[in-house]
PDB file of N, CA and C in Angstrom:
ATOM      1  N   MET A  26      15.073  15.847  11.860  1.00  0.00           N
ATOM      2  CA  MET A  26      15.102  14.420  11.829  1.00  0.00           C
ATOM      3  C   MET A  26      14.125  13.940  10.754  1.00  0.00           C
ATOM      4  N   ALA A  27      14.550  13.031   9.911  1.00  0.00           N
ATOM      5  CA  ALA A  27      13.688  12.505   8.819  1.00  0.00           C
ATOM      6  C   ALA A  27      12.607  11.635   9.384  1.00  0.00           C
ATOM      7  N   ALA A  28      11.434  11.712   8.728  1.00  0.00           N
ATOM      8  CA  ALA A  28      10.353  10.852   9.167  1.00  0.00           C
ATOM      9  C   ALA A  28      10.620   9.399   8.758  1.00  0.00           C
ATOM     10  N   LYS A  29      10.178   8.510   9.592  1.00  0.00           N
ATOM     11  CA  LYS A  29      10.372   7.076   9.325  1.00  0.00           C
ATOM     12  C   LYS A  29       9.540   6.667   8.144  1.00  0.00           C
ATOM     13  N   LYS A  30      10.125   5.879   7.264  1.00  0.00           N
ATOM     14  CA  LYS A  30       9.396   5.380   6.093  1.00  0.00           C
ATOM     15  C   LYS A  30       8.330   4.405   6.554  1.00  0.00           C
ATOM     16  N   GLU A  31       7.158   4.571   5.981  1.00  0.00           N
ATOM     17  CA  GLU A  31       6.048   3.635   6.316  1.00  0.00           C
ATOM     18  C   GLU A  31       6.261   2.316   5.592  1.00  0.00           C
ATOM     19  N   THR A  32       5.955   1.239   6.234  1.00  0.00           N
ATOM     20  CA  THR A  32       6.071  -0.076   5.602  1.00  0.00           C
ATOM     21  C   THR A  32       4.733  -0.470   5.025  1.00  0.00           C
ATOM     22  N   TYR A  33       4.805  -1.491   4.151  1.00  0.00           N
ATOM     23  CA  TYR A  33       3.600  -2.018   3.541  1.00  0.00           C
ATOM     24  C   TYR A  33       2.630  -2.494   4.632  1.00  0.00           C
ATOM     25  N   THR A  34       3.139  -3.224   5.595  1.00  0.00           N
ATOM     26  CA  THR A  34       2.313  -3.744   6.678  1.00  0.00           C
ATOM     27  C   THR A  34       1.630  -2.642   7.451  1.00  0.00           C
ATOM     28  N   GLU A  35       2.364  -1.595   7.748  1.00  0.00           N
ATOM     29  CA  GLU A  35       1.770  -0.447   8.505  1.00  0.00           C
ATOM     30  C   GLU A  35       0.655   0.205   7.683  1.00  0.00           C
ATOM     31  N   ALA A  36       0.914   0.362   6.371  1.00  0.00           N
ATOM     32  CA  ALA A  36      -0.075   0.980   5.509  1.00  0.00           C
ATOM     33  C   ALA A  36      -1.338   0.109   5.420  1.00  0.00           C
ATOM     34  N   MET A  37      -1.171  -1.176   5.309  1.00  0.00           N
ATOM     35  CA  MET A  37      -2.323  -2.094   5.240  1.00  0.00           C
ATOM     36  C   MET A  37      -3.107  -2.030   6.538  1.00  0.00           C
ATOM     37  N   LYS A  38      -2.445  -1.968   7.695  1.00  0.00           N
ATOM     38  CA  LYS A  38      -3.162  -1.882   8.955  1.00  0.00           C
ATOM     39  C   LYS A  38      -4.003  -0.595   9.041  1.00  0.00           C
ATOM     40  N   LYS A  39      -3.405   0.510   8.563  1.00  0.00           N
ATOM     41  CA  LYS A  39      -4.166   1.774   8.542  1.00  0.00           C
ATOM     42  C   LYS A  39      -5.339   1.673   7.624  1.00  0.00           C
ATOM     43  N   LEU A  40      -5.116   1.081   6.469  1.00  0.00           N
ATOM     44  CA  LEU A  40      -6.215   0.896   5.521  1.00  0.00           C
ATOM     45  C   LEU A  40      -7.342   0.039   6.059  1.00  0.00           C
ATOM     46  N   GLU A  41      -6.954  -1.042   6.716  1.00  0.00           N
ATOM     47  CA  GLU A  41      -7.983  -1.929   7.341  1.00  0.00           C
ATOM     48  C   GLU A  41      -8.744  -1.174   8.426  1.00  0.00           C
ATOM     49  N   ALA A  42      -8.076  -0.338   9.167  1.00  0.00           N
ATOM     50  CA  ALA A  42      -8.756   0.466  10.215  1.00  0.00           C
ATOM     51  C   ALA A  42      -9.780   1.437   9.600  1.00  0.00           C
ATOM     52  N   ILE A  43      -9.386   2.039   8.500  1.00  0.00           N
ATOM     53  CA  ILE A  43     -10.300   2.980   7.803  1.00  0.00           C
ATOM     54  C   ILE A  43     -11.515   2.241   7.299  1.00  0.00           C
ATOM     55  N   VAL A  44     -11.270   1.088   6.666  1.00  0.00           N
ATOM     56  CA  VAL A  44     -12.368   0.278   6.131  1.00  0.00           C
ATOM     57  C   VAL A  44     -13.327  -0.144   7.274  1.00  0.00           C
ATOM     58  N   ALA A  45     -12.791  -0.520   8.411  1.00  0.00           N
ATOM     59  CA  ALA A  45     -13.623  -0.905   9.544  1.00  0.00           C
ATOM     60  C   ALA A  45     -14.495   0.255  10.032  1.00  0.00           C
ATOM     61  N   LYS A  46     -13.928   1.443  10.077  1.00  0.00           N
ATOM     62  CA  LYS A  46     -14.673   2.617  10.492  1.00  0.00           C
ATOM     63  C   LYS A  46     -15.801   2.909   9.516  1.00  0.00           C
ATOM     64  N   ILE A  47     -15.480   2.813   8.218  1.00  0.00           N
ATOM     65  CA  ILE A  47     -16.480   3.092   7.199  1.00  0.00           C
ATOM     66  C   ILE A  47     -17.603   2.067   7.270  1.00  0.00           C
ATOM     67  N   GLU A  48     -17.242   0.793   7.377  1.00  0.00           N
ATOM     68  CA  GLU A  48     -18.226  -0.277   7.437  1.00  0.00           C
ATOM     69  C   GLU A  48     -19.073  -0.193   8.731  1.00  0.00           C
ATOM     70  N   GLY A  49     -18.424   0.283   9.797  1.00  0.00           N
ATOM     71  CA  GLY A  49     -19.116   0.418  11.072  1.00  0.00           C
ATOM     72  C   GLY A  49     -19.954   1.639  11.229  1.00  0.00           C
ATOM     73  N   GLY A  50     -19.936   2.519  10.184  1.00  0.00           N
ATOM     74  CA  GLY A  50     -20.730   3.745  10.236  1.00  0.00           C
ATOM     75  C   GLY A  50     -20.244   4.690  11.302  1.00  0.00           C
ATOM     76  N   GLU A  51     -18.957   4.634  11.616  1.00  0.00           N
ATOM     77  CA  GLU A  51     -18.412   5.482  12.710  1.00  0.00           C
ATOM     78  C   GLU A  51     -18.067   6.889  12.306  1.00  0.00           C
ATOM     79  N   LEU A  52     -18.134   7.230  10.984  1.00  0.00           N
ATOM     80  CA  LEU A  52     -17.627   8.479  10.497  1.00  0.00           C
ATOM     81  C   LEU A  52     -18.742   9.399  10.039  1.00  0.00           C
ATOM     82  N   ASP A  53     -18.629  10.705  10.371  1.00  0.00           N
ATOM     83  CA  ASP A  53     -19.553  11.669   9.806  1.00  0.00           C
ATOM     84  C   ASP A  53     -19.045  12.005   8.422  1.00  0.00           C
ATOM     85  N   ILE A  54     -19.766  12.810   7.712  1.00  0.00           N
ATOM     86  CA  ILE A  54     -19.488  13.095   6.292  1.00  0.00           C
ATOM     87  C   ILE A  54     -18.080  13.736   6.138  1.00  0.00           C
ATOM     88  N   ASP A  55     -17.683  14.606   7.011  1.00  0.00           N
ATOM     89  CA  ASP A  55     -16.398  15.251   6.932  1.00  0.00           C
ATOM     90  C   ASP A  55     -15.270  14.239   7.183  1.00  0.00           C
ATOM     91  N   GLN A  56     -15.431  13.408   8.195  1.00  0.00           N
ATOM     92  CA  GLN A  56     -14.440  12.369   8.488  1.00  0.00           C
ATOM     93  C   GLN A  56     -14.378  11.347   7.343  1.00  0.00           C
ATOM     94  N   LEU A  57     -15.514  11.069   6.777  1.00  0.00           N
ATOM     95  CA  LEU A  57     -15.559  10.108   5.666  1.00  0.00           C
ATOM     96  C   LEU A  57     -14.699  10.596   4.488  1.00  0.00           C
ATOM     97  N   GLY A  58     -14.868  11.847   4.136  1.00  0.00           N
ATOM     98  CA  GLY A  58     -14.069  12.452   3.037  1.00  0.00           C
ATOM     99  C   GLY A  58     -12.587  12.368   3.331  1.00  0.00           C
ATOM    100  N   ASP A  59     -12.211  12.759   4.533  1.00  0.00           N
ATOM    101  CA  ASP A  59     -10.784  12.724   4.914  1.00  0.00           C
ATOM    102  C   ASP A  59     -10.232  11.299   4.905  1.00  0.00           C
ATOM    103  N   ASN A  60     -11.040  10.377   5.425  1.00  0.00           N
ATOM    104  CA  ASN A  60     -10.587   9.000   5.485  1.00  0.00           C
ATOM    105  C   ASN A  60     -10.509   8.372   4.080  1.00  0.00           C
ATOM    106  N   LEU A  61     -11.399   8.721   3.209  1.00  0.00           N
ATOM    107  CA  LEU A  61     -11.337   8.229   1.840  1.00  0.00           C
ATOM    108  C   LEU A  61     -10.087   8.733   1.119  1.00  0.00           C
ATOM    109  N   LYS A  62      -9.747  10.002   1.370  1.00  0.00           N
ATOM    110  CA  LYS A  62      -8.523  10.531   0.769  1.00  0.00           C
ATOM    111  C   LYS A  62      -7.268   9.827   1.275  1.00  0.00           C
ATOM    112  N   GLU A  63      -7.275   9.552   2.590  1.00  0.00           N
ATOM    113  CA  GLU A  63      -6.124   8.839   3.194  1.00  0.00           C
ATOM    114  C   GLU A  63      -6.076   7.416   2.652  1.00  0.00           C
ATOM    115  N   ALA A  64      -7.233   6.757   2.528  1.00  0.00           N
ATOM    116  CA  ALA A  64      -7.293   5.385   1.953  1.00  0.00           C
ATOM    117  C   ALA A  64      -6.762   5.366   0.548  1.00  0.00           C
ATOM    118  N   GLN A  65      -7.123   6.365  -0.229  1.00  0.00           N
ATOM    119  CA  GLN A  65      -6.613   6.442  -1.611  1.00  0.00           C
ATOM    120  C   GLN A  65      -5.079   6.514  -1.651  1.00  0.00           C
ATOM    121  N   LYS A  66      -4.513   7.328  -0.766  1.00  0.00           N
ATOM    122  CA  LYS A  66      -3.042   7.421  -0.687  1.00  0.00           C
ATOM    123  C   LYS A  66      -2.409   6.099  -0.259  1.00  0.00           C
ATOM    124  N   LEU A  67      -3.042   5.446   0.708  1.00  0.00           N
ATOM    125  CA  LEU A  67      -2.525   4.189   1.222  1.00  0.00           C
ATOM    126  C   LEU A  67      -2.611   3.098   0.146  1.00  0.00           C
ATOM    127  N   ILE A  68      -3.693   3.075  -0.635  1.00  0.00           N
ATOM    128  CA  ILE A  68      -3.824   2.076  -1.702  1.00  0.00           C
ATOM    129  C   ILE A  68      -2.769   2.288  -2.769  1.00  0.00           C
ATOM    130  N   LYS A  69      -2.486   3.541  -3.119  1.00  0.00           N
ATOM    131  CA  LYS A  69      -1.448   3.823  -4.126  1.00  0.00           C
ATOM    132  C   LYS A  69      -0.095   3.391  -3.584  1.00  0.00           C
ATOM    133  N   PHE A  70       0.169   3.692  -2.328  1.00  0.00           N
ATOM    134  CA  PHE A  70       1.464   3.321  -1.681  1.00  0.00           C
ATOM    135  C   PHE A  70       1.602   1.793  -1.757  1.00  0.00           C
ATOM    136  N   CYS A  71       0.584   1.072  -1.383  1.00  0.00           N
ATOM    137  CA  CYS A  71       0.654  -0.397  -1.333  1.00  0.00           C
ATOM    138  C   CYS A  71       0.828  -0.964  -2.725  1.00  0.00           C
ATOM    139  N   LYS A  72       0.081  -0.460  -3.702  1.00  0.00           N
ATOM    140  CA  LYS A  72       0.202  -0.926  -5.074  1.00  0.00           C
ATOM    141  C   LYS A  72       1.607  -0.690  -5.579  1.00  0.00           C
ATOM    142  N   ASP A  73       2.147   0.502  -5.320  1.00  0.00           N
ATOM    143  CA  ASP A  73       3.516   0.812  -5.769  1.00  0.00           C
ATOM    144  C   ASP A  73       4.497  -0.154  -5.156  1.00  0.00           C
ATOM    145  N   LYS A  74       4.339  -0.433  -3.852  1.00  0.00           N
ATOM    146  CA  LYS A  74       5.265  -1.383  -3.203  1.00  0.00           C
ATOM    147  C   LYS A  74       5.182  -2.754  -3.842  1.00  0.00           C
ATOM    148  N   LEU A  75       3.969  -3.220  -4.112  1.00  0.00           N
ATOM    149  CA  LEU A  75       3.749  -4.521  -4.685  1.00  0.00           C
ATOM    150  C   LEU A  75       4.371  -4.602  -6.108  1.00  0.00           C
ATOM    151  N   TYR A  76       4.145  -3.583  -6.920  1.00  0.00           N
ATOM    152  CA  TYR A  76       4.696  -3.574  -8.257  1.00  0.00           C
ATOM    153  C   TYR A  76       6.227  -3.568  -8.216  1.00  0.00           C
ATOM    154  N   LYS A  77       6.797  -2.801  -7.291  1.00  0.00           N
ATOM    155  CA  LYS A  77       8.246  -2.681  -7.194  1.00  0.00           C
ATOM    156  C   LYS A  77       8.800  -4.083  -6.736  1.00  0.00           C
ATOM    157  N   ALA A  78       8.167  -4.703  -5.771  1.00  0.00           N
ATOM    158  CA  ALA A  78       8.631  -6.019  -5.306  1.00  0.00           C
ATOM    159  C   ALA A  78       8.524  -7.060  -6.466  1.00  0.00           C
ATOM    160  N   ASP A  79       7.435  -6.997  -7.233  1.00  0.00           N
ATOM    161  CA  ASP A  79       7.243  -7.898  -8.358  1.00  0.00           C
ATOM    162  C   ASP A  79       8.350  -7.726  -9.387  1.00  0.00           C
ATOM    163  N   GLU A  80       8.668  -6.476  -9.722  1.00  0.00           N
ATOM    164  CA  GLU A  80       9.745  -6.193 -10.642  1.00  0.00           C
ATOM    165  C   GLU A  80      11.069  -6.712 -10.162  1.00  0.00           C
ATOM    166  N   GLU A  81      11.359  -6.538  -8.899  1.00  0.00           N
ATOM    167  CA  GLU A  81      12.637  -6.989  -8.308  1.00  0.00           C
ATOM    168  C   GLU A  81      12.723  -8.506  -8.338  1.00  0.00           C
ATOM    169  N   ILE A  82      11.623  -9.154  -8.016  1.00  0.00           N
ATOM    170  CA  ILE A  82      11.610 -10.647  -8.013  1.00  0.00           C
ATOM    171  C   ILE A  82      11.791 -11.153  -9.434  1.00  0.00           C
ATOM    172  N   ARG A  83      11.116 -10.574 -10.394  1.00  0.00           N
ATOM    173  CA  ARG A  83      11.242 -11.006 -11.782  1.00  0.00           C
ATOM    174  C   ARG A  83      12.697 -10.814 -12.260  1.00  0.00           C
ATOM    175  N   LYS A  84      13.297  -9.681 -11.880  1.00  0.00           N
ATOM    176  CA  LYS A  84      14.683  -9.428 -12.296  1.00  0.00           C
ATOM    177  C   LYS A  84      15.633 -10.439 -11.663  1.00  0.00           C
ATOM    178  N   MET A  85      15.438 -10.762 -10.390  1.00  0.00           N
ATOM    179  CA  MET A  85      16.269 -11.772  -9.752  1.00  0.00           C
ATOM    180  C   MET A  85      16.101 -13.147 -10.409  1.00  0.00           C
ATOM    181  N   LEU A  86      14.885 -13.495 -10.728  1.00  0.00           N
ATOM    182  CA  LEU A  86      14.621 -14.774 -11.373  1.00  0.00           C
ATOM    183  C   LEU A  86      15.256 -14.813 -12.768  1.00  0.00           C
ATOM    184  N   ASP A  87      15.133 -13.697 -13.505  1.00  0.00           N
ATOM    185  CA  ASP A  87      15.748 -13.654 -14.831  1.00  0.00           C
ATOM    186  C   ASP A  87      17.264 -13.778 -14.710  1.00  0.00           C
ATOM    187  N   ASP A  88      17.854 -13.062 -13.739  1.00  0.00           N
ATOM    188  CA  ASP A  88      19.306 -13.089 -13.535  1.00  0.00           C
ATOM    189  C   ASP A  88      19.768 -14.509 -13.139  1.00  0.00           C
ATOM    190  N   SER A  89      18.978 -15.148 -12.314  1.00  0.00           N
ATOM    191  CA  SER A  89      19.398 -16.495 -11.857  1.00  0.00           C
ATOM    192  C   SER A  89      19.266 -17.572 -12.941  1.00  0.00           C
ATOM    193  N   HIS A  90      18.426 -17.304 -13.957  1.00  0.00           N
ATOM    194  CA  HIS A  90      18.260 -18.217 -15.037  1.00  0.00           C
ATOM    195  C   HIS A  90      19.037 -17.748 -16.278  1.00  0.00           C
ATOM    196  N   GLY A  91      19.882 -16.777 -16.112  1.00  0.00           N
ATOM    197  CA  GLY A  91      20.721 -16.264 -17.207  1.00  0.00           C
ATOM    198  C   GLY A  91      19.887 -15.655 -18.322  1.00  0.00           C
ATOM    199  N   GLY A  92      18.701 -15.122 -17.968  1.00  0.00           N
ATOM    200  CA  GLY A  92      17.845 -14.471 -18.945  1.00  0.00           C
ATOM    201  C   GLY A  92      17.085 -15.472 -19.803  1.00  0.00           C
ATOM    202  N   GLU A  93      17.202 -16.765 -19.523  1.00  0.00           N
ATOM    203  CA  GLU A  93      16.491 -17.794 -20.311  1.00  0.00           C
ATOM    204  C   GLU A  93      15.062 -17.932 -19.790  1.00  0.00           C
ATOM    205  N   GLU A  94      14.155 -18.296 -20.679  1.00  0.00           N
ATOM    206  CA  GLU A  94      12.789 -18.553 -20.258  1.00  0.00           C
ATOM    207  C   GLU A  94      12.405 -19.918 -20.669  1.00  0.00           C
TER     208      GLU A  94
END
């Protein structure tokens, strides 16, 4: 069975939880390293989603205006 694709909202919630743990001093050095790696992946995922959405919106706007600016 294929894994469910993570959504932007889910990724942001995970990222916020990691930030809260870091700010709260809840992590030892090993956990900190692991959480920072996970945060890095989540940030890339979110940035990619935002860039893709931006491109799609721009394309739709260009198409609806007949490519005119």
